[in-house]
Coordinates of C-alpha atoms in Angstrom, one line a residue:
Chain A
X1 CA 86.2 94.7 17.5
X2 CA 83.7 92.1 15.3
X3 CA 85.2 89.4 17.5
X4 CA 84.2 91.1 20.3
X5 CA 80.9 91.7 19.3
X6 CA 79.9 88.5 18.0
X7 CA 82.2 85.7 20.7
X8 CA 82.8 88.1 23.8
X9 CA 84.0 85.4 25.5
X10 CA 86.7 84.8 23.0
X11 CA 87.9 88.5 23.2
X12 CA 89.5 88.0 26.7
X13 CA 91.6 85.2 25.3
X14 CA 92.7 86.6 22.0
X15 CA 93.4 90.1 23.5
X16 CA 95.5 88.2 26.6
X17 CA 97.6 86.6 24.2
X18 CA 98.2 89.6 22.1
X19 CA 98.9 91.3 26.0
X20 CA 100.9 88.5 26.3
X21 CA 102.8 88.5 22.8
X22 CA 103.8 92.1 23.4
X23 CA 104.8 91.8 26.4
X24 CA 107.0 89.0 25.4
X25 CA 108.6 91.1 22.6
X26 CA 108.5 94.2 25.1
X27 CA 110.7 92.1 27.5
X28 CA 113.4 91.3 24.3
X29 CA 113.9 94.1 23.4
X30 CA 114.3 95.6 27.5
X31 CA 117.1 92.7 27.9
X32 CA 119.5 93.4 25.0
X33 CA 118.2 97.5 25.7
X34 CA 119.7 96.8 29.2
X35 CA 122.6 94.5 28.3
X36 CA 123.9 97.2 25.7
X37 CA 123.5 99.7 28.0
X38 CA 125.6 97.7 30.7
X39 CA 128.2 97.2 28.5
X40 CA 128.5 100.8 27.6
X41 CA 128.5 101.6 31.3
X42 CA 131.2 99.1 32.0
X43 CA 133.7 100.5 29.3
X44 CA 132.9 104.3 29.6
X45 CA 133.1 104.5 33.4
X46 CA 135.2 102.9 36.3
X47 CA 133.4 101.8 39.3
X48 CA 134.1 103.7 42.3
X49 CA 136.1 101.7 43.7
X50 CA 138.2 101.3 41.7
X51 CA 138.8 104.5 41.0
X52 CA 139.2 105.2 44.8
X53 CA 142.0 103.0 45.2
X54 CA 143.9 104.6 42.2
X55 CA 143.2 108.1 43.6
X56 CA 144.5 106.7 47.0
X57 CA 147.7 105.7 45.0
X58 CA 148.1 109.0 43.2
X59 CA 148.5 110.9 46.3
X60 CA 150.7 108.0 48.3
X61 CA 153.1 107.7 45.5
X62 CA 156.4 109.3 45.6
X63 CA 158.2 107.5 42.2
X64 CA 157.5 110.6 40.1
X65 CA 157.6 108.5 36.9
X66 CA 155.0 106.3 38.4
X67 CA 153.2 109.2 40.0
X68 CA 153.1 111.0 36.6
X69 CA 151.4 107.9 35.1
X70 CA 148.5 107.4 38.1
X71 CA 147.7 111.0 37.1
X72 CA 147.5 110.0 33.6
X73 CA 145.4 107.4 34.4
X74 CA 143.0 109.5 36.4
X75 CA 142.9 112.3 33.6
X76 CA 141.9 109.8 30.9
X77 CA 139.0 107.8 33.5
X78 CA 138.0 111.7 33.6
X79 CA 137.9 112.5 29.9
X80 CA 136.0 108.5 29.1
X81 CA 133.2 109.3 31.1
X82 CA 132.8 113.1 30.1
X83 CA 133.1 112.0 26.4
X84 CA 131.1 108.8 26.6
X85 CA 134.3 107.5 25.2
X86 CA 135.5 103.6 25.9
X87 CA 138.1 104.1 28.8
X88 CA 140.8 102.6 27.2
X89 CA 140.6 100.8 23.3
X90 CA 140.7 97.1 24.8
X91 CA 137.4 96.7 25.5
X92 CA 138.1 92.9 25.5
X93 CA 136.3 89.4 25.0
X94 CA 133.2 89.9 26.5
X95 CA 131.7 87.5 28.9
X96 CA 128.6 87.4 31.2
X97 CA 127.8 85.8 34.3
X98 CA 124.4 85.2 34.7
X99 CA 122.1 84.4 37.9
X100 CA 119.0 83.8 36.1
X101 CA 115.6 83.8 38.8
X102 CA 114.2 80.1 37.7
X103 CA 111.0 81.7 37.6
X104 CA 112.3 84.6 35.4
X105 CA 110.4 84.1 31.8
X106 CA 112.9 84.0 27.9
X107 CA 115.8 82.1 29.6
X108 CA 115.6 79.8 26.7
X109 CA 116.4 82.7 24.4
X110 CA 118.6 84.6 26.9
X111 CA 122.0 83.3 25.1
X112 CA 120.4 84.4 21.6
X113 CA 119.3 88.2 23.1
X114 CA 122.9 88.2 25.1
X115 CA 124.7 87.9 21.5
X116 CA 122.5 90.5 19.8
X117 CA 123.2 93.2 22.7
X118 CA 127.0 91.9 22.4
X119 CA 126.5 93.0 18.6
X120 CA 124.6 96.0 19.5
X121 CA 126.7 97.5 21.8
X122 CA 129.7 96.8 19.5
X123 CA 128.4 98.7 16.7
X124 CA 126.7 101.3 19.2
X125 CA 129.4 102.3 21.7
X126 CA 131.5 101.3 19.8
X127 CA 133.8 98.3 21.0
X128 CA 136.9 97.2 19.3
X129 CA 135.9 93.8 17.5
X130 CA 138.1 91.4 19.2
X131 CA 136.7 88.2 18.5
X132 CA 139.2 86.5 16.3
X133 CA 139.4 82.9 14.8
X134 CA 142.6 81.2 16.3
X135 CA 143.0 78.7 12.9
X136 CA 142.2 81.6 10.4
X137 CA 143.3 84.9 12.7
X138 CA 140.2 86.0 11.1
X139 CA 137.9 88.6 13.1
X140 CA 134.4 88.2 13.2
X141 CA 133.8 92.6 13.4
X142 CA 131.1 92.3 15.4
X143 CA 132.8 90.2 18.9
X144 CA 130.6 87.3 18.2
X145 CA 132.6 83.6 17.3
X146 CA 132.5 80.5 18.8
X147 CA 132.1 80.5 22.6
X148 CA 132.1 84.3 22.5
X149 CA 130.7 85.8 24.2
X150 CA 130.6 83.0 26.5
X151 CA 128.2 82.7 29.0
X152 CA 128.6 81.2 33.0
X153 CA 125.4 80.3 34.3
X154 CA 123.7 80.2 37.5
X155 CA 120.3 79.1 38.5
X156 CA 118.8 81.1 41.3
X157 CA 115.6 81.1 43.2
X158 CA 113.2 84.3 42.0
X159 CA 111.9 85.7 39.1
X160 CA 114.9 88.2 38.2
X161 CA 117.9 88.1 36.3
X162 CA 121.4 89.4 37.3
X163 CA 124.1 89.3 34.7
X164 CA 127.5 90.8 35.1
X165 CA 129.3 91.8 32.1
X166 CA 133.3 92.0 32.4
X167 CA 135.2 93.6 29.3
X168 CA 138.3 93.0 30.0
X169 CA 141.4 93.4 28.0
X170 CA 143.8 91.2 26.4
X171 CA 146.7 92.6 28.0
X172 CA 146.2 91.8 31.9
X173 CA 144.3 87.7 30.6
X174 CA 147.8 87.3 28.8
X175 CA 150.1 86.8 31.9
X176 CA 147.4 84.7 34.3
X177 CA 148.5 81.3 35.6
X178 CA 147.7 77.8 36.3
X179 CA 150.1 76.0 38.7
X180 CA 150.0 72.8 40.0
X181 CA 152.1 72.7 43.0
X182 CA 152.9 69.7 45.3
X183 CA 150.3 69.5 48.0
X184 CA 152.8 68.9 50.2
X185 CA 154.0 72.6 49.8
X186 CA 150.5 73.5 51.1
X187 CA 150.4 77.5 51.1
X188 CA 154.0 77.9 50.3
X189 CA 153.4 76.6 47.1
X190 CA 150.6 79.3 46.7
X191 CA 152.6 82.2 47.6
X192 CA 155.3 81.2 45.7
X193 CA 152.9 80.7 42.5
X194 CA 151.9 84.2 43.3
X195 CA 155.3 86.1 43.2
X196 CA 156.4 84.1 41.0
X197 CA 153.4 84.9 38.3
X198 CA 153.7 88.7 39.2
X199 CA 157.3 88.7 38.2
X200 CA 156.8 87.1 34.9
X201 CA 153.8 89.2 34.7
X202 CA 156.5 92.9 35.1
X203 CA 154.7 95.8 33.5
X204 CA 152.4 94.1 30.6
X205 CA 149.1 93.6 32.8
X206 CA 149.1 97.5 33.1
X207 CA 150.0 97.5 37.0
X208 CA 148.7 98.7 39.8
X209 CA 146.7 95.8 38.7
X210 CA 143.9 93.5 41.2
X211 CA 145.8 89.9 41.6
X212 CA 143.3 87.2 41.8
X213 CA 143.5 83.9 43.4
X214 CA 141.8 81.0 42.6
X215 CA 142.9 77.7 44.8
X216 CA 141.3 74.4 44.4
X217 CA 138.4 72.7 42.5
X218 CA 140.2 71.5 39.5
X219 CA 142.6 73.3 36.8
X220 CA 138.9 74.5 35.3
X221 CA 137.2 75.5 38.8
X222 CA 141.1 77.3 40.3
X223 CA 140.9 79.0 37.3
X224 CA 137.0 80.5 37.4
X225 CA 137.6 81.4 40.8
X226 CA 140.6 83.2 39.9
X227 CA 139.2 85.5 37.5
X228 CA 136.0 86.7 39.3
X229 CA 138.1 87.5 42.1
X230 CA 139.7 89.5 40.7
X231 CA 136.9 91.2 38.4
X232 CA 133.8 91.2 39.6
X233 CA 134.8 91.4 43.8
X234 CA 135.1 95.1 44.6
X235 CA 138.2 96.6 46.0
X236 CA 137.7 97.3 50.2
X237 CA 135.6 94.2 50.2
X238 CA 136.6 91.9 52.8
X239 CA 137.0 88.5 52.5
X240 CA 134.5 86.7 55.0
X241 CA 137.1 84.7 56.2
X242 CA 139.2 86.4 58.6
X243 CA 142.3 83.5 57.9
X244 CA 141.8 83.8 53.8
X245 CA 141.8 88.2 54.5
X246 CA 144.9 87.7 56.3
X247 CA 146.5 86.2 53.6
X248 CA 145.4 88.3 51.5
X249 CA 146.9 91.2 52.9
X250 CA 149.8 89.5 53.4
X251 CA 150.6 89.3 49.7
X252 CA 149.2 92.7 49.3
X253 CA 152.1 93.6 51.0
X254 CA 154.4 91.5 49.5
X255 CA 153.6 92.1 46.0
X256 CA 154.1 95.8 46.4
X257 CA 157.2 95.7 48.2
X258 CA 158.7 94.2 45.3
X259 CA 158.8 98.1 44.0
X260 CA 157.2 97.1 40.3
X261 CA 154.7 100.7 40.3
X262 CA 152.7 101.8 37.8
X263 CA 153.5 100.7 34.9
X264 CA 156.3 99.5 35.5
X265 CA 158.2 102.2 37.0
X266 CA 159.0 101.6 40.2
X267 CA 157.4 102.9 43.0
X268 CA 154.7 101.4 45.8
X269 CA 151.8 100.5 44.0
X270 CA 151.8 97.5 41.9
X271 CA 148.9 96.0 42.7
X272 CA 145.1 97.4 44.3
X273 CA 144.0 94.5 45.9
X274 CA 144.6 90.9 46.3
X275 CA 141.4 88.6 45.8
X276 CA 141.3 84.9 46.8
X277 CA 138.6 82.5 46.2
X278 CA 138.7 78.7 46.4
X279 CA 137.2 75.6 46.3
X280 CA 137.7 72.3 48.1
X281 CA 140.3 70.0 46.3
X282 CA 141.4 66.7 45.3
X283 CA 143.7 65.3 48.0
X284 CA 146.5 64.7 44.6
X285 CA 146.1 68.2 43.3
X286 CA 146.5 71.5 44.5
X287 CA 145.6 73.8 42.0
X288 CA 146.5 77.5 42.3
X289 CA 145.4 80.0 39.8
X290 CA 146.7 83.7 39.2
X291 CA 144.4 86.1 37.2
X292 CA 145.8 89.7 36.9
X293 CA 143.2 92.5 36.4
X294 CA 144.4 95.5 34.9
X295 CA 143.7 99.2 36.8
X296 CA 140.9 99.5 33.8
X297 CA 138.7 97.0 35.8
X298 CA 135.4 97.1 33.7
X299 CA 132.4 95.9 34.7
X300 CA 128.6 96.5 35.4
X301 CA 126.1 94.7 37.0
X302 CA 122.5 94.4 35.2
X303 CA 119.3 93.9 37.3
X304 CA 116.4 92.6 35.2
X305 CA 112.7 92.1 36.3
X306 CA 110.2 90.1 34.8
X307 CA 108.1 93.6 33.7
X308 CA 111.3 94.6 31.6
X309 CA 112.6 97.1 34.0
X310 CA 116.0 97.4 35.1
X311 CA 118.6 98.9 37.0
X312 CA 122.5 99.3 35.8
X313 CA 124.9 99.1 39.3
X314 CA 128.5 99.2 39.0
Chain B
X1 CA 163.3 114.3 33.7
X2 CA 163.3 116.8 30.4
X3 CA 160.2 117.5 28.5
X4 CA 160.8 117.4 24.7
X5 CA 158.4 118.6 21.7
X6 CA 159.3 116.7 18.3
X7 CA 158.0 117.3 15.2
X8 CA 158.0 113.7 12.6
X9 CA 160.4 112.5 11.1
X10 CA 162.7 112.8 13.9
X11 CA 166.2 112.7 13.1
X12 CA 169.1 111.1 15.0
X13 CA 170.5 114.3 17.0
X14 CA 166.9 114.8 18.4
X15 CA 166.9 111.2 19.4
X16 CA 170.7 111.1 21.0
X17 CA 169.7 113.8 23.0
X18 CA 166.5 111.6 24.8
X19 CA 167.6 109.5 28.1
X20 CA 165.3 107.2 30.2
X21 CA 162.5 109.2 32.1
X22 CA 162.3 112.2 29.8
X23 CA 159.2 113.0 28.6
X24 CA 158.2 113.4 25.1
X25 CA 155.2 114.6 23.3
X26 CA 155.1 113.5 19.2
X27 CA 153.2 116.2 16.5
X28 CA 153.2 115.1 12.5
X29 CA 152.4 111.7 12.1
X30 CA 152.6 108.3 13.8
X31 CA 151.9 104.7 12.6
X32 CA 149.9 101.5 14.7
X33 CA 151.1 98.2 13.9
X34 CA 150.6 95.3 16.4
X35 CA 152.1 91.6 15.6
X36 CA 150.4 91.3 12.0
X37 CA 151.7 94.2 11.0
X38 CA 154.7 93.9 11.8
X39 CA 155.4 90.6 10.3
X40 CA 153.8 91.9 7.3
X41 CA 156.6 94.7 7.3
X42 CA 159.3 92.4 7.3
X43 CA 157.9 90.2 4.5
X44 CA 157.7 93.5 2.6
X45 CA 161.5 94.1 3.4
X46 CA 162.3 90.3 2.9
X47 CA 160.6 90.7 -1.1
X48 CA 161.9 93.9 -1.2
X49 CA 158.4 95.0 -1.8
X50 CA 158.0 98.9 -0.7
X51 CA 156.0 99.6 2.2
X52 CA 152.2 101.9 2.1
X53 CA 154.2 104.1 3.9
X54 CA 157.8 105.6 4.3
X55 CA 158.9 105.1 7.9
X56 CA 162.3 106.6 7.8
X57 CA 162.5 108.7 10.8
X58 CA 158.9 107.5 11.7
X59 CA 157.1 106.7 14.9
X60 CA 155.5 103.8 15.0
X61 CA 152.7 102.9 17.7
X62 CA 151.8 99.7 19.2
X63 CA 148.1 100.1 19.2
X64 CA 145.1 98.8 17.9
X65 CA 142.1 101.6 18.0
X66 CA 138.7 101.5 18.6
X67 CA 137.4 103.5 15.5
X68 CA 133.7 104.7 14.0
X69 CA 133.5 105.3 10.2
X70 CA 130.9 108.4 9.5
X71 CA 130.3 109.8 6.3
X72 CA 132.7 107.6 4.8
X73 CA 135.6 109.4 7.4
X74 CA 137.4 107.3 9.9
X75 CA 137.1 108.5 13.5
X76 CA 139.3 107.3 16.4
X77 CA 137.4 106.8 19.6
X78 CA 140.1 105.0 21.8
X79 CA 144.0 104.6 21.1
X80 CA 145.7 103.5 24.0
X81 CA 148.4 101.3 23.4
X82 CA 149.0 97.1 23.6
X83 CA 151.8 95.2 25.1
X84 CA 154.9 95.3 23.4
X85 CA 156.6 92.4 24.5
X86 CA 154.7 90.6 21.7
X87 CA 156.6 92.4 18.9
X88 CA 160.1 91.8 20.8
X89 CA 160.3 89.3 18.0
X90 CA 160.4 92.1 15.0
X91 CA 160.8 95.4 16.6
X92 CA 165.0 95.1 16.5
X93 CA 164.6 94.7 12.8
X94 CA 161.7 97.0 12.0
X95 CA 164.6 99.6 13.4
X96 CA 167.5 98.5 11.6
X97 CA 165.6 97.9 8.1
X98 CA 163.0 101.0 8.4
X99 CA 164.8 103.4 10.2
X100 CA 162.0 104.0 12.6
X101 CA 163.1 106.3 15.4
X102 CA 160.1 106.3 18.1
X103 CA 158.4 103.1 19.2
X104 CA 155.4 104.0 21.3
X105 CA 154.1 101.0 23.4
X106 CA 153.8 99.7 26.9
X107 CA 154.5 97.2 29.6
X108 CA 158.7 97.2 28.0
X109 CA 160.7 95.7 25.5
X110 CA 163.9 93.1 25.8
X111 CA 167.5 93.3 25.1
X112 CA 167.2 92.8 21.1
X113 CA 165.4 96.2 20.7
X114 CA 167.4 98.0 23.1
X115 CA 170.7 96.9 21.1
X116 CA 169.0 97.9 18.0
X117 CA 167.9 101.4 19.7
X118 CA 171.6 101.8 20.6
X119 CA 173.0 100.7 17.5
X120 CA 170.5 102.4 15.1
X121 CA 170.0 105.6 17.6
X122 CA 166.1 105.0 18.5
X123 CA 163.9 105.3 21.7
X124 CA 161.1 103.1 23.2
X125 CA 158.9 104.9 24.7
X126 CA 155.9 104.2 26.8
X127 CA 152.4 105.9 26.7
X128 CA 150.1 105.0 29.9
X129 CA 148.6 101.5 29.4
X130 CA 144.8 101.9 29.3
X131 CA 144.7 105.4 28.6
X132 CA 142.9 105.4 25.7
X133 CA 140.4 108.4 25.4
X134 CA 143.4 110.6 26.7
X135 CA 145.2 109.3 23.6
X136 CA 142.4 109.9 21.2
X137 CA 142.3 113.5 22.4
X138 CA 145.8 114.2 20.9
X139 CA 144.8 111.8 17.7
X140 CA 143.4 114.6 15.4
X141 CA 143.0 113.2 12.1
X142 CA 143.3 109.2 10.1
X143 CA 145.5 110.1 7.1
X144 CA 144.8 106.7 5.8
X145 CA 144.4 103.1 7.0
X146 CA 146.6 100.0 5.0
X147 CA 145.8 96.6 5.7
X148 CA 142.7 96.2 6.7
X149 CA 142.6 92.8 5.7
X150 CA 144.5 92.3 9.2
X151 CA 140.9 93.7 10.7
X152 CA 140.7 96.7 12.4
X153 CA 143.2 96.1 15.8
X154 CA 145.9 94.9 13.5
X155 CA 145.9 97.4 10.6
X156 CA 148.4 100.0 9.8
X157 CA 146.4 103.5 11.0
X158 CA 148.3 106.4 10.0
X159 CA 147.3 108.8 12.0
X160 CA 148.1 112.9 12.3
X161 CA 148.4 114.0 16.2
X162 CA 149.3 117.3 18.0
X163 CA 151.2 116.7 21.2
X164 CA 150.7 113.3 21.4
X165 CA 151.9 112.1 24.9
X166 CA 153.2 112.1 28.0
X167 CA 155.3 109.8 26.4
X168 CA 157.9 108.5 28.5
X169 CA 161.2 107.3 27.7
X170 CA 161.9 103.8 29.1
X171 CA 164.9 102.9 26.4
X172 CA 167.5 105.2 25.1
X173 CA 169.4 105.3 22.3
X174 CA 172.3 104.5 25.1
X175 CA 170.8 101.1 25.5
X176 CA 169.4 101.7 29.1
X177 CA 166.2 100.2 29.8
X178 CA 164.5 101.3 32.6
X179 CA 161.3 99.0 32.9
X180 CA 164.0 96.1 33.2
X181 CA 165.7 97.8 35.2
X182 CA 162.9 97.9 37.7
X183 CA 162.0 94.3 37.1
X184 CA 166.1 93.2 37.7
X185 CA 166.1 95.0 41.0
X186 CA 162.4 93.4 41.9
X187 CA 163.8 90.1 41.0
X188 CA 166.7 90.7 43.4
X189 CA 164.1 91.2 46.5
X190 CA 162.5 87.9 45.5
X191 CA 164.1 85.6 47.6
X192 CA 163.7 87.7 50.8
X193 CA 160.1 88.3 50.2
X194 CA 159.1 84.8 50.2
X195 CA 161.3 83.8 53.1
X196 CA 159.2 87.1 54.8
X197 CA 156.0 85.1 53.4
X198 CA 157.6 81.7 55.3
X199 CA 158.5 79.8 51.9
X200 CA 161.6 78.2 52.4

């Protein structure tokens, strides 16, 4: 007030930074607010649809044994989000996938804020710690380590930030594949990859599970693709192209026919959906990569603005 | 498909009476231990060091649970349980040495455990994968937790539940197992499935 007084002019500078500065802070604190807020979303409550397509399968199931188990599964999505409770107790490695607005202001310090809301939410919620040093087996507690969580980046026109946050469990990432097959096979060597990798997968992904697909790129890229097809797309989607949708109702089809179920009990539903992404390849590889999503399939979609308000979507 | 009620420990005639697809709901006490655990157990048994907790006619649960500590009490938040095919390796002898009557898990176990279930008179059984709050509902109190030095999804969590299922039986103490079963007869179809898909 004795500034102002004495310099007015400097007053509008020194109260813009302070505006500034707070702001600033304001907008750290609204991210890892937001993130830790996602990420209790994501665990606590299953998108719609995926919990569509599991009621679908309670009522088209006729295995009782499986049957009994899709209502189990419904019951306990029930009880998670009228408790506030973590769906199920894997609430995985987490990892983020971030479209950052170039024009949106912190990304320098997004990775730092994206730990401390991983740490947040972990103590908050709270999540299992799952980050665990493969040399030592020693866990971290808190889901923080090297690489974890790990961030996928993406630079987008705009001023706003998207990040998707996917908790997923051990149990489904443990049976994924990376094949190699000769290009000569062409798509026989993909379909084959696939039944192949849901056999050897049986029961331990938690079926009815969402097979994803990656083909292409590189061992790295097949592998990418693979995953966020199968957790981030939403069930019902369809593919854009009509050739790629065929296929992938094709081994819909044939994935359920071979009569794995819930669980592993028989019965017609072993997987949701079937997701394929790709990417154009090296004329010497042909890489095809299986990712198995489990029914649990977590995630939430954060919508950030420059002003610190956001929006949660699932 | 008979629904059962046992009360911990379980004794042998209870379990000879179980067969694949019964249901089973578990009240008394139950004990998590994932891989850690379980190789701890058999060290233990190697030195013929006694074991935190008697397991004779004991359940034990694959699961490691999300928990909250308040006012120096443990509380269980989520308990659904982990793949069991990782403790394939110990689970036969975890039976034989222990005596361990229920193993709670999912996604199915292999031959070696359902010879030692025959031989020793035990049961896998399976609790829905993923269902975690559902489990923590039946999970009414943590007796005690051993181990921690494993952290917390590996520990031994003894914990005190009421009804604690649907649990279903997937291998009997006849040596049936059912989730292989399912898998035998799916491999079976493979061949004609792919030549449906056109691989030759």
């Amino acid at each position: 007030m004795i500034i102002l007084y004495m310099k007015p002019g400097y007053n509008t500078i020194i109260d813009g930074c302070f505006g500034l500065n707070n702001d600033i802070s304001y907008l750290r604190d609204k991210i890892v607010e937001a993130v830790a807020e996602g990420l209790r979303r994501a665990v606590t409550i299953l998108p719609p649809d995926v919990k569509e397509a599991l009621e679908k399968a309670y009522r088209k199931e006729e295995n009782e044994a499986a049957k009994a188990q899709l209502k189990a599964i419904l019951d306990n999505v029930e009880i998670a989000r009228k408790t506030g409770r973590p769906i199920c107790q894997d609430t995985g490695l987490i990892i983020y996938y971030v479209k950052a607005g170039s024009k949106f202001p912190l990304l320098n310090e997004l990775e730092k804020l994206l730990i401390e809301a991983t740490k947040k939410a972990t103590k908050e919620v709270p999540l299992r710690p799952n980050a665990v040093d493969p040399f030592t087996g020693r866990n971290s507690g808190d889901n923080t380590g090297r690489y974890v969580p790990f961030i996928h980046w993406e630079i987008v026109d705009g001023d706003e930030l998207e990040i998707s946050v996917l908790p997923k469990g051990g149990g489904s990432e443990a049976v994924a594949v990376l094949n190699m097959p000769p290009p000569g096979k062409g798509l026989a060597g993909v379909k084959e990859t696939v039944i192949e990798a849901v056999l050897a997968a049986g029961a331990k992904p938690c079926p009815p599970t969402i097979v994803g697909i990656g083909i292409g790129g590189g061992a790295d890229i097949a592998t990418i693709l693979a995953k966020k097809a199968s957790s981030l797309r939403k069930i019902g989607s369809e593919n854009p192209d009509p050739k790629i949708a065929e296929l992938e109702r094709e081994l819909y089809e044939a994935i359920n026919e071979l009569g794995i179920g819930a669980m592993g009990l028989g019965g017609k539903h072993s997987v949701l959906a079937v997701h394929i992404d790709y990417a154009y390849r090296h004329p010497a590889t042909y890489p095809v990569a299986i990712v198995f999503q489990c029914w649990a399939a977590r995630r939430a979609f954060i919508h950030i603005k420059p002003d610190g308000s956001y929006s949660i979507t699932q | 498909m008979a629904t059962y009620n046992l009360k911990t420990p379980i004794s042998r005639e209870e379990i000879e009476k179980l067969r694949v697809r019964d249901i089973v709901y578990v009240t008394g006490t139950i004990v998590t231990a994932r891989d850690a655990a379980h190789r701890r157990m058999l060290e233990y048994v190697d030195k013929e060091k006694s074991l935190p907790i008697n397991l004779e006619g004991g359940v034990i649960y694959h699961c490691g649970p999300v928990v909250k500590k308040k006012n120096n009490e443990w509380e269980v938040i989520a308990a659904g349980p982990t793949t069991s095919a990782r403790m394939e390796l110990y689970e036969h002898l975890v039976i034989e040495k222990l005596g361990v009557r229920i193993i709670i898990g999912k996604g199915g176990m292999g031959s070696k455990t359902a010879e030692a279930c025959k031989k020793y008179k035990a049961v896998y059984t399976i609790f829905t994968g993923g269902a975690g709050a559902l489990a923590a509902n039946a999970i009414k109190r943590v007796a005690k937790v051993e181990w921690l030095d494993l952290g917390i999804p590996e520990a031994l969590w003894v914990f005190e539940v009421e009804n604690f299922g649907p649990l279903l039986v997937a291998i009997d103490s006849t040596g049936r197992n059912l989730i292989q079963e399912t898998m035998e007869n799916a491999l079976k179809k493979k061949d004609e499935i792919l030549a449906k898909l056109g691989v030759k």
